[in-house]
Amino acid sequence: MHSIAQKEFVSTLRDKRFLVLSVLVLALLLAATLVGRASYQTLQQERQLAQQTVNDQFRHQPARHPHRVAHYGSFAFRPRSGLSLLDSGVDSFTGTSVFLEAHQQNSVNFSQAQQSGSLIRFGEMTVAFVLQMLVPLLIIFLCFGAFTQERETGTLKLLLSQGVSLRQVAWGKIWGYSRAVALVVAPALALAAALLFGTEEFTSGADLVGRLVLFVLSYAVYFFLFIVGAVVVSAVQASSRAALVTLLGLWILGCIILPKATANLGATLYPAVTKAQMDADVHEEAQHGINGHDPQDQRSAALKAGLLKKYGVDSEEKLPVSVGGIVMSESEAYSAKVYQQHFADLNATYERQNRLSDWVGLLNPYQAIRPLSMGLAGSDFAHYVHFQQAAEAYRYALVQRLNALQTSMGYGDKERKLDAHTWQQLPLFAYQAPPLGWALPHLLLPVVALLLWAVGLSWLGLRLISNSRLA
Amino acid sequence: MNYILEARDLRKEYPNKLALQGLNLQIEPGEVFCLLGQNGAGKSTTINLFLGFIAPTSGAAFVNGMEVAANPLKIKEHLAYIPENVMLYPHLTGLENLALFSSLAGFKYKEAELLDYLHHAGLPAEAVRRRVGTYSKGMRQKVGIAIAVAKHAKVLLLDEPTSGLDPKASNEFSQLLTQLSAEGTAVLMATHDIFRAKEVGTRVGIMREGELVDVRPTAALNAQELEQLYLTYMHN
């Protein structure tokens, strides 16, 4: 097996067609890595600067009423994960910042896609794009003649007459091609690792190392699948031409048609509400809670009556707390619940759509590697939701703290202001991206799909090869 | 008697063709058996059945007493094969091709030994480190011979092995076969070359339409008689 692997490796390296293709793919990979890094640096610096600016503005507000501060609000900018330079995932479409203010949970806005032309819809030239779409093409061109050419030229008979089995020949070829593919892909991944761990702006650490290792392993399995698949197709097809056409057909089906069809099916089966509809629904439901800004609101009056009773006083003036602050707090709790429910429903819809695609990963390895790659890179939908929820948790805590400050001001708070130093005591938004251990359970299905493919294809494919004809 | 090659009622039938009908053949160690016949007579089918590349419809082929169908890998330890048109890996040199095929057969030769095999097969020294893609058919054939010899097999299965060789190389190949035969190697050679068959063969078999119609010791015939016999069968 080792001899055959070595033969395939050496023959491949000496094949000018492969050299041209692999140099092209390698150049694309290196370019995508460098472009990814530049984009990462620019966006990260922009977001850090913007976060710093809004934090400074928030903390340096003049003496104000706390509720004005709550309405002045702040922004949360989503920092990019280190590995997003390899796979930007849904980052380009999900928005970068969210305005945090009282009474409402805003959606994350200002995505790259919103600010770019329509061409971004065709996908960006990221390392993940090259690894997921172009390297499989390279593998197809490398392996389509694995058996057909041997059969067509007659070398297969001579090979087998030496006493090796078709299965051994197949494994030797798979190993040889794997080495050739590794030679093309490894420099780009090594460069990515050097960029990740060799520069200061990336927060390296065990988590990032773990993610990168799993990222590399996942793609190793993905490429292995294509190599085995191409060798199997080559063994069962009658001619090199038929093998190439079959493999290209499978590539188009797996990498282009099925993902699009699944996305359309998901959107049809699980339609998401429009933003306008969601805003209208939230507004309507929020009516059922206390309106903190409406002094005539009956529920406010009931709350006030309860407070008077609780403190044993007969007028609002004698209360040690501000009724307005408590009403705002109650109102915030209710509206936050409404928003959270609607956002949870919306996210659940998106997750159902994504889940459908993940399940199709059992049929299509491309749809298994995509979520796995994004998940490990920290740029998938789950990581986005994690940020969204962290931003909302911060917003809610901040607003409620401001409401508590208002409450503590007692009666007549609306006529008074709190000192400017007060705002410097408030916590700032600091996002901590989730660790690998958090991400892995979300990626279980794609991992299982890839492993099932690897085991199933190796087992079934090698059986097919063993039973394939020799001449 | 221990036959190194044996066919018992060996039959191979394709959907629209009877390729071999009830072949019975025994070949002893050191014997050179030449199969003569037109294209499609069943010569290559016989060789492919002994190699286990195709399965018989009925009957059985044996190599060194082992049934081929039951021991497809084991029997190949005893066989070396040279096809009519030896095709090698064009991106490897002649030396690398020989090293590859030898290692697959379980022989790890030093470079000097590999060079020696190629030299004895008649490959020019300047060609051994050239890629096979630049070789002529005759040069590839010589590497094929080196591969077969380096395997030290008990049986050589040769399908038109001298096809593409120049007369000098063909003559050297005949001498090589005679030498291997003297060392106990059995040879089953399919050929169109009646004179080469007479020269190196101990027996000749004439095949027609999948049937072995006659077997004669070569010592009993001269080349003209063999040719006449062959033509008689072909015209009938």
XYZ file of C-alpha atoms in Angstrom:
707
model
C 0.000 0.000 0.000
C 2.845 2.353 0.875
C 4.474 1.753 -2.526
C 1.258 2.566 -4.367
C 0.730 5.648 -2.220
C 4.259 6.805 -2.967
C 3.737 6.134 -6.676
C 0.531 8.175 -6.729
C 2.134 10.985 -4.773
C 5.224 11.186 -6.997
C 3.195 10.783 -10.210
C 0.806 13.512 -9.097
C 3.604 15.927 -8.302
C 5.164 15.282 -11.681
C 1.890 15.861 -13.499
C 1.966 19.388 -14.921
C -1.828 19.630 -15.029
C -2.013 18.969 -11.305
C 0.816 21.383 -10.636
C -0.963 24.189 -12.466
C -4.276 23.485 -10.717
C -2.751 23.073 -7.290
C -0.642 26.233 -7.598
C -3.832 28.060 -8.534
C -5.752 26.645 -5.572
C -2.846 27.270 -3.217
C -2.570 30.858 -4.452
C -6.292 31.327 -3.867
C -6.005 29.840 -0.398
C -3.078 32.049 0.536
C -4.784 35.105 -0.922
C -8.013 34.280 0.911
C -6.064 33.849 4.152
C -4.312 37.197 3.771
C -7.483 38.973 2.658
C -9.351 37.347 5.555
C -6.730 38.574 7.956
C -6.781 42.107 6.552
C -10.574 42.165 6.692
C -10.511 40.792 10.231
C -8.033 43.430 11.353
C -9.947 46.291 9.753
C -13.333 45.241 11.085
C -11.991 44.356 14.502
C -10.205 47.700 14.834
C -13.301 49.546 13.619
C -15.503 47.760 16.118
C -13.069 48.184 18.987
C -12.782 51.877 18.229
C -16.542 52.269 17.899
C -17.145 50.372 21.155
C -14.545 52.489 22.909
C -16.135 55.686 21.544
C -19.690 54.809 22.564
C -18.461 53.622 25.966
C -16.674 56.946 26.500
C -19.730 58.862 25.359
C -21.934 56.837 27.673
C -19.704 57.299 30.701
C -19.146 60.993 30.086
C -22.769 62.026 30.008
C -23.578 65.103 32.044
C -25.771 65.071 35.132
C -29.047 63.566 33.987
C -32.112 61.765 35.072
C -31.437 57.989 34.917
C -34.284 57.390 32.530
C -32.802 59.870 30.078
C -29.602 57.879 30.299
C -31.594 54.742 29.591
C -32.994 56.350 26.483
C -29.622 57.810 25.495
C -28.559 54.184 25.372
C -25.412 52.619 24.109
C -24.200 50.273 21.410
C -22.851 46.758 21.578
C -20.431 45.876 18.804
C -19.881 42.242 18.048
C -16.180 41.379 18.084
C -15.095 38.914 15.421
C -13.756 35.533 16.431
C -10.142 34.770 15.583
C -10.951 31.932 13.209
C -13.469 34.022 11.315
C -10.563 35.010 9.091
C -10.837 31.482 7.725
C -14.613 31.231 7.650
C -16.690 34.385 7.991
C -19.842 32.250 8.091
C -23.013 34.271 8.558
C -21.101 37.263 9.962
C -21.459 39.198 6.728
C -25.235 38.912 6.882
C -26.077 39.106 10.579
C -25.070 42.610 11.504
C -22.337 44.011 13.644
C -23.907 46.247 16.247
C -27.033 46.636 18.278
C -28.452 49.784 19.854
C -29.185 49.183 23.518
C -31.964 51.352 24.927
C -34.876 51.297 27.302
C -38.146 49.587 26.421
C -37.051 47.761 23.335
C -34.763 45.078 22.168
C -33.349 46.134 18.830
C -32.055 43.743 16.236
C -28.405 43.606 15.296
C -27.828 45.915 12.340
C -25.259 47.135 9.864
C -24.192 43.864 8.326
C -21.540 43.861 5.649
C -24.179 42.644 3.209
C -26.373 45.637 3.983
C -23.504 47.942 3.212
C -22.194 46.105 0.153
C -23.408 45.542 -3.360
C -25.473 42.532 -4.303
C -22.361 40.604 -5.366
C -21.712 39.566 -1.756
C -24.754 37.301 -2.100
C -22.641 35.090 -4.344
C -20.374 34.429 -1.399
C -17.030 35.800 -0.379
C -13.657 34.433 -1.365
C -12.809 33.059 2.051
C -10.520 30.208 2.961
C -13.640 28.183 3.780
C -15.060 28.815 0.297
C -11.871 27.557 -1.321
C -11.715 24.557 1.022
C -15.383 23.659 0.639
C -15.870 24.270 -3.079
C -12.582 24.481 -4.950
C -10.398 21.902 -3.224
C -13.052 19.208 -3.911
C -12.860 20.226 -7.588
C -9.090 19.843 -7.453
C -9.577 16.413 -5.866
C -12.002 15.430 -8.622
C -9.530 16.426 -11.332
C -6.788 14.625 -9.438
C -8.619 11.352 -8.799
C -11.170 10.797 -11.559
C -8.779 8.585 -13.481
C -7.532 6.670 -10.431
C -8.824 3.348 -11.716
C -10.211 4.155 -15.154
C -6.835 5.295 -16.454
C -5.145 2.223 -15.018
C -7.775 0.113 -16.705
C -7.601 2.016 -19.978
C -3.814 1.852 -20.170
C -3.553 -1.697 -18.869
C -1.372 -0.931 -15.859
C -4.030 -2.271 -13.494
C -3.525 -5.857 -14.671
C 0.216 -5.599 -14.274
C -0.273 -4.088 -10.841
C -2.660 -6.796 -9.711
C -0.497 -9.548 -11.148
C 2.060 -8.599 -8.499
C -0.256 -10.017 -5.852
C -1.988 -6.958 -4.468
C -5.748 -6.729 -4.101
C -7.985 -4.054 -5.554
C -8.700 -2.952 -1.997
C -4.989 -2.479 -1.291
C -4.570 -0.572 -4.540
C -7.517 1.639 -3.609
C -6.172 2.421 -0.124
C -2.743 3.113 -1.578
C -4.245 5.535 -4.050
C -6.360 7.196 -1.357
C -3.295 7.653 0.834
C -1.184 8.946 -2.059
C -3.809 11.447 -3.176
C -4.350 12.517 0.429
C -0.677 13.410 0.687
C -0.867 15.436 -2.525
C -3.945 17.328 -1.321
C -2.325 17.950 2.063
C 0.633 19.450 0.243
C -1.660 21.984 -1.407
C -3.771 22.849 1.621
C -1.204 22.662 4.419
C 0.773 25.834 3.533
C -2.367 27.969 3.659
C -3.466 26.494 6.981
C 0.069 26.860 8.335
C 0.008 30.511 7.282
C -3.373 30.934 8.958
C -2.015 29.349 12.145
C 1.034 31.613 12.010
C -1.213 34.644 11.583
C -3.439 33.507 14.418
C -0.736 32.710 16.917
C 2.115 34.864 15.738
C 0.479 38.271 15.932
C -0.619 40.252 18.921
C -4.100 41.230 17.880
C -5.353 37.667 18.139
C -6.104 36.429 21.586
C -4.529 33.053 21.337
C -5.232 30.376 23.849
C -6.235 26.794 24.319
C -9.715 27.493 22.994
C -8.433 28.902 19.721
C -5.921 26.058 19.376
C -8.703 23.545 19.991
C -10.933 25.201 17.422
C -8.152 25.330 14.831
C -7.208 21.689 15.397
C -10.828 20.571 15.006
C -11.200 22.867 11.986
C -8.228 21.185 10.301
C -9.417 17.698 11.284
C -12.921 18.394 9.952
C -11.573 19.464 6.588
C -9.215 16.471 6.571
C -12.275 14.207 6.896
C -14.131 16.248 4.252
C -11.281 15.945 1.749
C -10.894 12.265 2.611
C -14.551 11.785 1.651
C -14.021 13.411 -1.716
C -10.865 11.393 -2.346
C -12.541 8.102 -1.424
C -15.656 9.063 -3.398
C -13.644 9.988 -6.480
C -11.594 6.778 -6.303
C -14.755 4.694 -5.890
C -16.498 6.404 -8.813
C -13.366 5.900 -10.900
C -13.374 2.205 -10.029
C -17.005 1.595 -10.929
C -17.203 3.739 -14.067
C -16.368 2.371 -17.483
C -14.196 5.255 -18.654
C -12.302 8.278 -17.360
C -14.715 10.537 -19.176
C -17.724 8.905 -17.513
C -16.004 9.117 -14.131
C -15.235 12.821 -14.570
C -18.756 13.651 -15.715
C -20.252 11.692 -12.806
C -18.006 13.372 -10.264
C -18.636 16.855 -11.630
C -22.355 16.109 -11.590
C -22.133 15.042 -7.949
C -20.132 18.171 -7.125
C -22.736 20.432 -8.720
C -25.513 18.551 -6.950
C -23.819 18.543 -3.546
C -22.151 21.941 -3.513
C -24.646 24.048 -5.444
C -28.078 22.539 -6.034
C -28.809 20.725 -2.753
C -27.758 23.592 -0.434
C -29.877 26.080 -2.389
C -32.800 23.684 -2.551
C -32.550 22.970 1.172
C -32.428 26.683 1.991
C -35.526 27.290 -0.122
C -37.297 24.297 1.366
C -36.413 25.451 4.887
C -37.746 28.936 4.200
C -40.949 27.443 2.789
C -41.495 24.913 5.563
C -40.534 27.292 8.348
C -41.306 30.810 7.157
C -39.841 33.590 9.277
C -41.942 36.609 10.160
C -40.963 39.880 8.546
C -39.441 42.601 10.690
C -42.511 44.786 10.178
C -44.820 41.976 11.288
C -42.684 41.214 14.305
C -42.575 44.880 15.327
C -46.360 45.088 15.025
C -46.836 41.878 17.062
C -44.450 43.070 19.771
C -46.137 46.459 19.909
C -49.541 44.875 20.270
C -48.458 42.515 23.021
C -46.547 45.182 24.855
C -49.865 47.020 25.227
C -50.871 44.358 27.726
C -48.122 45.462 30.102
C -47.636 48.666 32.025
C -46.878 51.715 29.933
C -44.280 53.551 32.006
C -44.719 56.740 30.028
C -48.511 56.927 30.419
C -49.539 58.409 33.771
C -53.180 57.481 33.047
C -52.317 53.803 32.655
C -54.643 51.845 34.932
C -52.020 49.236 35.771
C -49.664 52.032 36.902
C -52.347 53.276 39.183
C -52.858 49.789 40.636
C -49.134 49.439 41.202
C -49.031 52.798 42.939
C -51.938 51.776 45.170
C -50.084 48.614 46.097
C -46.983 50.625 47.011
C -48.961 53.015 49.196
C -50.419 50.044 50.988
C -47.060 48.316 51.308
C -45.376 51.356 52.853
C -48.475 52.283 54.896
C -48.723 55.822 53.563
C -51.583 57.723 51.964
C -49.811 59.709 49.272
C -47.106 59.262 46.706
C -45.118 62.154 48.246
C -44.583 60.096 51.419
C -43.213 57.073 49.601
C -39.439 56.444 50.055
C -39.275 55.270 46.475
C -40.127 56.743 43.106
C -43.299 55.234 41.740
C -42.117 56.176 38.252
C -38.935 54.106 38.722
C -40.872 51.043 39.852
C -43.367 51.411 37.041
C -40.502 51.674 34.557
C -38.914 48.593 36.061
C -42.135 46.598 35.797
C -42.739 47.897 32.303
C -39.215 46.918 31.269
C -39.600 43.429 32.704
C -42.805 42.910 30.764
C -41.646 44.341 27.456
C -38.354 42.462 27.701
C -40.317 39.251 28.169
C -42.414 40.048 25.110
C -39.351 40.859 23.020
C -37.506 37.810 24.237
C -40.427 35.586 23.360
C -40.646 37.011 19.848
C -36.904 36.915 19.291
C -36.839 33.364 20.629
C -39.622 32.411 18.198
C -37.774 34.057 15.328
C -34.486 32.393 16.270
C -36.282 29.074 16.637
C -37.572 29.487 13.087
C -34.078 30.198 11.801
C -32.748 27.294 13.822
C -35.363 24.975 12.312
C -34.285 26.140 8.855
C -30.644 25.548 9.767
C -31.493 22.204 11.342
C -33.087 21.040 8.121
C -29.856 21.833 6.314
C -27.887 20.067 9.060
C -29.995 16.937 8.629
C -29.415 17.067 4.891
C -25.737 16.916 5.873
C -26.393 13.216 6.405
C -26.989 13.038 2.647
C -24.560 15.695 1.542
C -21.116 16.168 3.159
C -20.946 19.762 1.934
C -23.917 20.557 4.141
C -22.155 18.897 7.045
C -18.828 20.698 6.696
C -20.417 24.136 6.262
C -22.074 24.395 9.689
C -19.153 22.595 11.291
C -16.651 25.007 9.759
C -18.713 28.068 10.712
C -19.338 26.725 14.190
C -15.663 26.072 14.841
C -14.781 29.477 13.389
C -17.301 31.088 15.751
C -19.186 32.665 12.872
C -22.342 30.553 12.733
C -25.878 31.447 13.704
C -25.554 29.967 17.196
C -22.587 32.234 17.971
C -24.525 35.181 16.586
C -27.488 34.381 18.853
C -25.098 34.061 21.780
C -23.939 37.634 21.132
C -27.497 38.824 20.639
C -28.525 37.304 23.972
C -25.451 38.665 25.748
C -26.225 42.138 24.404
C -29.846 41.811 25.508
C -28.843 40.564 28.958
C -26.536 43.564 29.314
C -29.206 45.961 28.042
C -31.805 44.599 30.431
C -29.456 44.693 33.416
C -28.335 48.241 32.558
C -31.848 49.578 32.098
C -33.052 47.920 35.271
C -30.098 49.349 37.166
C -31.016 52.792 35.867
C -34.621 52.129 36.840
C -33.403 51.147 40.309
C -31.460 54.410 40.499
C -34.614 56.264 39.550
C -36.581 54.329 42.137
C -34.093 55.222 44.846
C -34.491 58.941 44.029
C -37.908 58.936 45.673
C -40.823 61.227 44.946
C -40.199 64.061 42.515
C -37.349 62.277 40.791
C -38.368 63.714 37.435
C -37.339 67.176 38.584
C -33.893 66.032 39.630
C -30.756 64.722 38.013
C -28.043 62.365 39.133
C -24.438 63.432 39.192
C -22.286 62.810 36.094
C -20.032 60.509 38.140
C -22.943 58.115 38.491
C -22.594 56.938 34.913
C -18.961 56.073 35.402
C -19.980 53.460 37.948
C -22.154 51.630 35.445
C -20.733 48.466 33.884
C -19.738 48.583 30.230
C -20.611 45.981 27.646
C -17.812 43.458 27.398
C -18.591 40.479 25.234
C -16.993 37.146 25.956
C -17.397 34.781 23.014
C -18.464 31.286 24.052
C -15.810 28.598 24.450
C -15.402 25.539 22.264
C -17.164 23.387 24.857
C -20.285 25.503 24.388
C -20.102 25.280 20.596
C -19.546 21.523 20.284
C -23.042 20.324 21.262
C -24.436 22.578 18.509
C -22.142 20.843 16.031
C -22.896 17.284 16.987
C -25.086 16.536 13.969
C -22.581 17.744 11.345
C -19.781 15.885 13.153
C -21.827 12.685 13.201
C -22.793 13.196 9.551
C -19.169 13.580 8.455
C -18.022 10.580 10.471
C -20.884 8.441 9.191
C -19.967 9.453 5.676
C -16.314 8.601 6.264
C -17.055 5.180 7.727
C -19.949 4.369 5.379
C -18.231 5.483 2.202
C -15.003 3.691 3.107
C -16.871 0.492 3.857
C -19.315 0.519 0.966
C -16.910 2.127 -1.489
C -14.150 -0.352 -0.868
C -16.632 -3.211 -1.230
C -17.687 -1.772 -4.572
C -14.059 -1.450 -5.597
C -13.339 -5.054 -4.607
C -16.180 -6.206 -6.835
C -15.401 -3.880 -9.728
C -14.236 -5.247 -13.032
C -10.574 -5.324 -13.917
C -10.632 -4.728 -17.617
C 2.375 -35.661 -11.115
C 2.703 -32.156 -9.668
C 1.703 -29.683 -12.322
C 2.585 -26.083 -11.804
C -0.297 -25.005 -14.064
C -3.421 -26.999 -14.651
C -6.772 -26.335 -16.309
C -9.632 -28.749 -15.711
C -12.582 -28.423 -18.084
C -12.032 -24.704 -17.962
C -14.834 -22.832 -19.665
C -15.515 -19.153 -20.083
C -18.693 -17.926 -21.614
C -19.727 -14.329 -22.233
C -23.332 -13.362 -22.983
C -22.770 -13.488 -26.716
C -19.566 -15.433 -27.016
C -18.016 -18.705 -25.946
C -14.444 -17.634 -25.207
C -13.086 -20.939 -23.929
C -14.627 -24.350 -24.075
C -13.540 -27.092 -21.734
C -9.814 -26.494 -21.683
C -7.745 -29.263 -20.160
C -4.083 -28.444 -19.849
C -1.198 -29.441 -17.619
C 2.172 -27.724 -17.553
C 5.145 -28.980 -15.611
C 7.917 -26.942 -13.998
C 10.550 -25.989 -16.558
C 8.183 -26.459 -19.471
C 7.589 -23.724 -22.063
C 4.092 -24.129 -23.466
C 3.236 -21.908 -26.410
C -0.362 -21.194 -27.309
C -0.849 -20.439 -30.982
C -4.023 -19.125 -32.502
C -5.731 -16.243 -34.195
C -7.054 -13.225 -32.365
C -10.093 -14.253 -30.337
C -9.053 -17.906 -30.221
C -8.995 -17.901 -26.394
C -5.273 -17.493 -25.681
C -5.570 -14.310 -23.631
C -8.701 -15.651 -21.926
C -6.690 -18.670 -20.788
C -3.970 -16.434 -19.361
C -6.512 -14.165 -17.667
C -8.189 -17.202 -16.094
C -4.867 -18.391 -14.676
C -4.239 -14.880 -13.344
C -7.676 -14.791 -11.737
C -8.584 -11.621 -13.609
C -11.748 -13.259 -14.865
C -13.847 -15.956 -13.247
C -14.483 -19.214 -15.118
C -18.029 -20.104 -16.098
C -17.239 -23.685 -15.121
C -14.196 -25.826 -14.494
C -11.155 -24.674 -12.580
C -7.651 -23.355 -13.030
C -4.874 -24.369 -10.662
C -1.498 -22.789 -9.962
C 0.970 -24.874 -7.998
C -1.943 -27.043 -6.877
C -4.054 -24.128 -5.615
C -7.339 -23.307 -7.233
C -7.149 -19.801 -8.663
C -10.705 -18.757 -7.810
C -10.239 -19.727 -4.154
C -6.762 -18.204 -3.765
C -6.681 -15.154 -6.022
C -3.854 -13.423 -4.149
C -1.857 -16.428 -3.015
C -1.471 -17.842 -6.517
C 0.002 -14.569 -7.748
C 3.061 -15.176 -5.593
C 3.940 -17.891 -8.092
C 3.082 -15.973 -11.254
C 4.723 -13.256 -13.286
C 2.888 -11.691 -16.177
C 3.972 -9.831 -19.276
C 1.140 -8.476 -21.408
C 1.279 -7.832 -25.126
C 1.644 -4.127 -24.535
C 3.394 -3.416 -21.270
C 1.974 -0.180 -19.935
C 3.864 1.450 -17.108
C 3.476 4.646 -15.124
C 4.591 7.424 -17.470
C 5.578 9.892 -14.733
C 7.988 7.404 -13.166
C 11.350 6.364 -14.588
C 12.024 2.814 -15.725
C 13.998 2.271 -12.542
C 11.167 3.600 -10.374
C 8.615 1.458 -12.184
C 10.695 -1.654 -11.576
C 11.201 -0.722 -7.919
C 7.455 -0.166 -7.515
C 6.330 -3.449 -9.085
C 9.046 -5.403 -7.291
C 8.096 -3.940 -3.940
C 4.451 -4.838 -4.570
C 5.586 -8.399 -5.174
C 7.445 -8.292 -1.865
C 10.982 -7.700 -3.150
C 12.920 -4.692 -1.889
C 15.918 -4.489 -4.186
C 18.873 -2.187 -3.933
C 19.346 0.195 -6.805
C 22.307 -1.753 -8.156
C 20.201 -4.898 -8.308
C 17.378 -3.072 -10.087
C 19.841 -1.670 -12.601
C 21.127 -5.170 -13.147
C 17.643 -6.511 -13.934
C 17.025 -3.677 -16.379
C 20.404 -4.201 -18.002
C 19.744 -7.926 -18.448
C 16.330 -7.150 -19.920
C 18.163 -5.080 -22.526
C 17.095 -1.582 -21.489
C 19.771 0.949 -22.506
C 21.599 2.450 -19.525
C 20.741 5.980 -20.629
C 17.018 5.166 -20.401
C 16.777 3.783 -16.882
C 16.446 7.185 -15.231
C 14.247 8.649 -17.910
C 10.501 8.857 -17.428
C 8.675 5.968 -19.056
C 6.447 8.467 -20.862
C 9.368 8.974 -23.244
C 9.914 5.227 -23.886
C 9.166 3.330 -27.071
C 6.943 0.271 -26.902
C 9.988 -1.987 -27.076
C 11.628 -0.222 -24.146
C 8.479 -0.579 -22.059
C 8.383 -4.248 -22.997
C 11.921 -4.640 -21.684
C 10.987 -3.061 -18.375
C 8.040 -5.489 -18.289
C 10.450 -8.370 -18.764
C 12.657 -7.022 -15.972
C 9.596 -6.804 -13.697
C 8.687 -10.407 -14.457
C 12.206 -11.733 -13.984
C 12.740 -9.772 -10.762
C 9.717 -11.487 -9.268
C 11.443 -14.879 -9.365
C 8.127 -16.545 -10.047
C 7.624 -20.248 -10.702
C 5.464 -19.491 -13.713
C 5.642 -16.851 -16.411
C 2.392 -15.987 -18.148
C 3.241 -14.189 -21.347
C 0.715 -12.642 -23.683
C 2.529 -11.793 -26.936
C 5.592 -10.690 -24.933
C 7.870 -9.996 -27.908
C 5.348 -7.722 -29.556
C 7.185 -4.500 -30.339
C 10.651 -5.884 -29.706
C 13.281 -5.612 -32.384
C 14.733 -8.916 -33.677
C 17.829 -8.627 -31.501
C 15.782 -8.012 -28.375
C 13.390 -10.818 -29.330
C 16.308 -13.162 -29.676
C 17.696 -12.098 -26.302
C 14.277 -12.661 -24.812
C 14.175 -16.171 -26.248
C 17.544 -16.887 -24.663
C 16.262 -15.555 -21.369
C 13.226 -17.849 -21.530
C 15.421 -20.814 -22.285
C 17.602 -19.942 -19.314
C 14.628 -19.516 -16.962
C 13.134 -22.753 -18.204
C 16.388 -24.543 -17.475
C 16.184 -23.162 -13.923
C 12.728 -24.742 -13.522
C 10.452 -21.843 -14.402
C 7.338 -22.868 -16.296
C 6.164 -20.627 -19.120
C 2.752 -20.300 -20.709
C 3.115 -18.004 -23.691
C 0.393 -16.847 -26.040
C 1.920 -15.892 -29.354
C 1.342 -15.455 -33.075
C 5.008 -16.051 -33.738
C 5.230 -19.664 -34.901
C 8.987 -19.557 -35.309
C 9.554 -18.143 -31.824
C 7.213 -20.823 -30.452
C 9.217 -23.522 -32.190
C 12.471 -21.964 -30.966
C 11.688 -21.658 -27.257
C 8.691 -23.926 -26.684
C 8.790 -27.464 -25.360
C 5.168 -27.937 -26.452
C 2.827 -25.938 -28.638
C -0.948 -25.877 -28.417
C -3.132 -24.625 -31.233
C -6.325 -22.861 -30.240
C -9.295 -22.181 -32.430
C -12.583 -20.603 -31.421
C -11.972 -21.163 -27.712
C -10.861 -24.758 -28.099
C -7.435 -26.303 -27.746
C -7.505 -28.342 -30.937
C -3.985 -29.798 -30.962
C -0.965 -30.093 -28.697
C 2.432 -31.182 -30.035
C 5.953 -31.374 -28.613
C 8.080 -28.910 -30.570
C 10.847 -31.455 -30.857
C 8.593 -33.549 -33.113
C 8.149 -30.795 -35.730
C 10.317 -28.416 -37.624
C 9.237 -24.800 -38.129
C 7.724 -25.430 -41.566
C 5.730 -28.409 -40.340
C 4.467 -26.413 -37.407
C 3.444 -23.583 -39.679
C 1.701 -26.015 -42.019
C -0.126 -27.633 -39.116
C -1.180 -24.250 -37.815
C -2.433 -23.074 -41.196
C -4.343 -26.292 -41.685
C -6.269 -25.732 -38.493
C -6.869 -22.119 -39.319
C -8.223 -22.899 -42.763
C -10.489 -25.585 -41.403
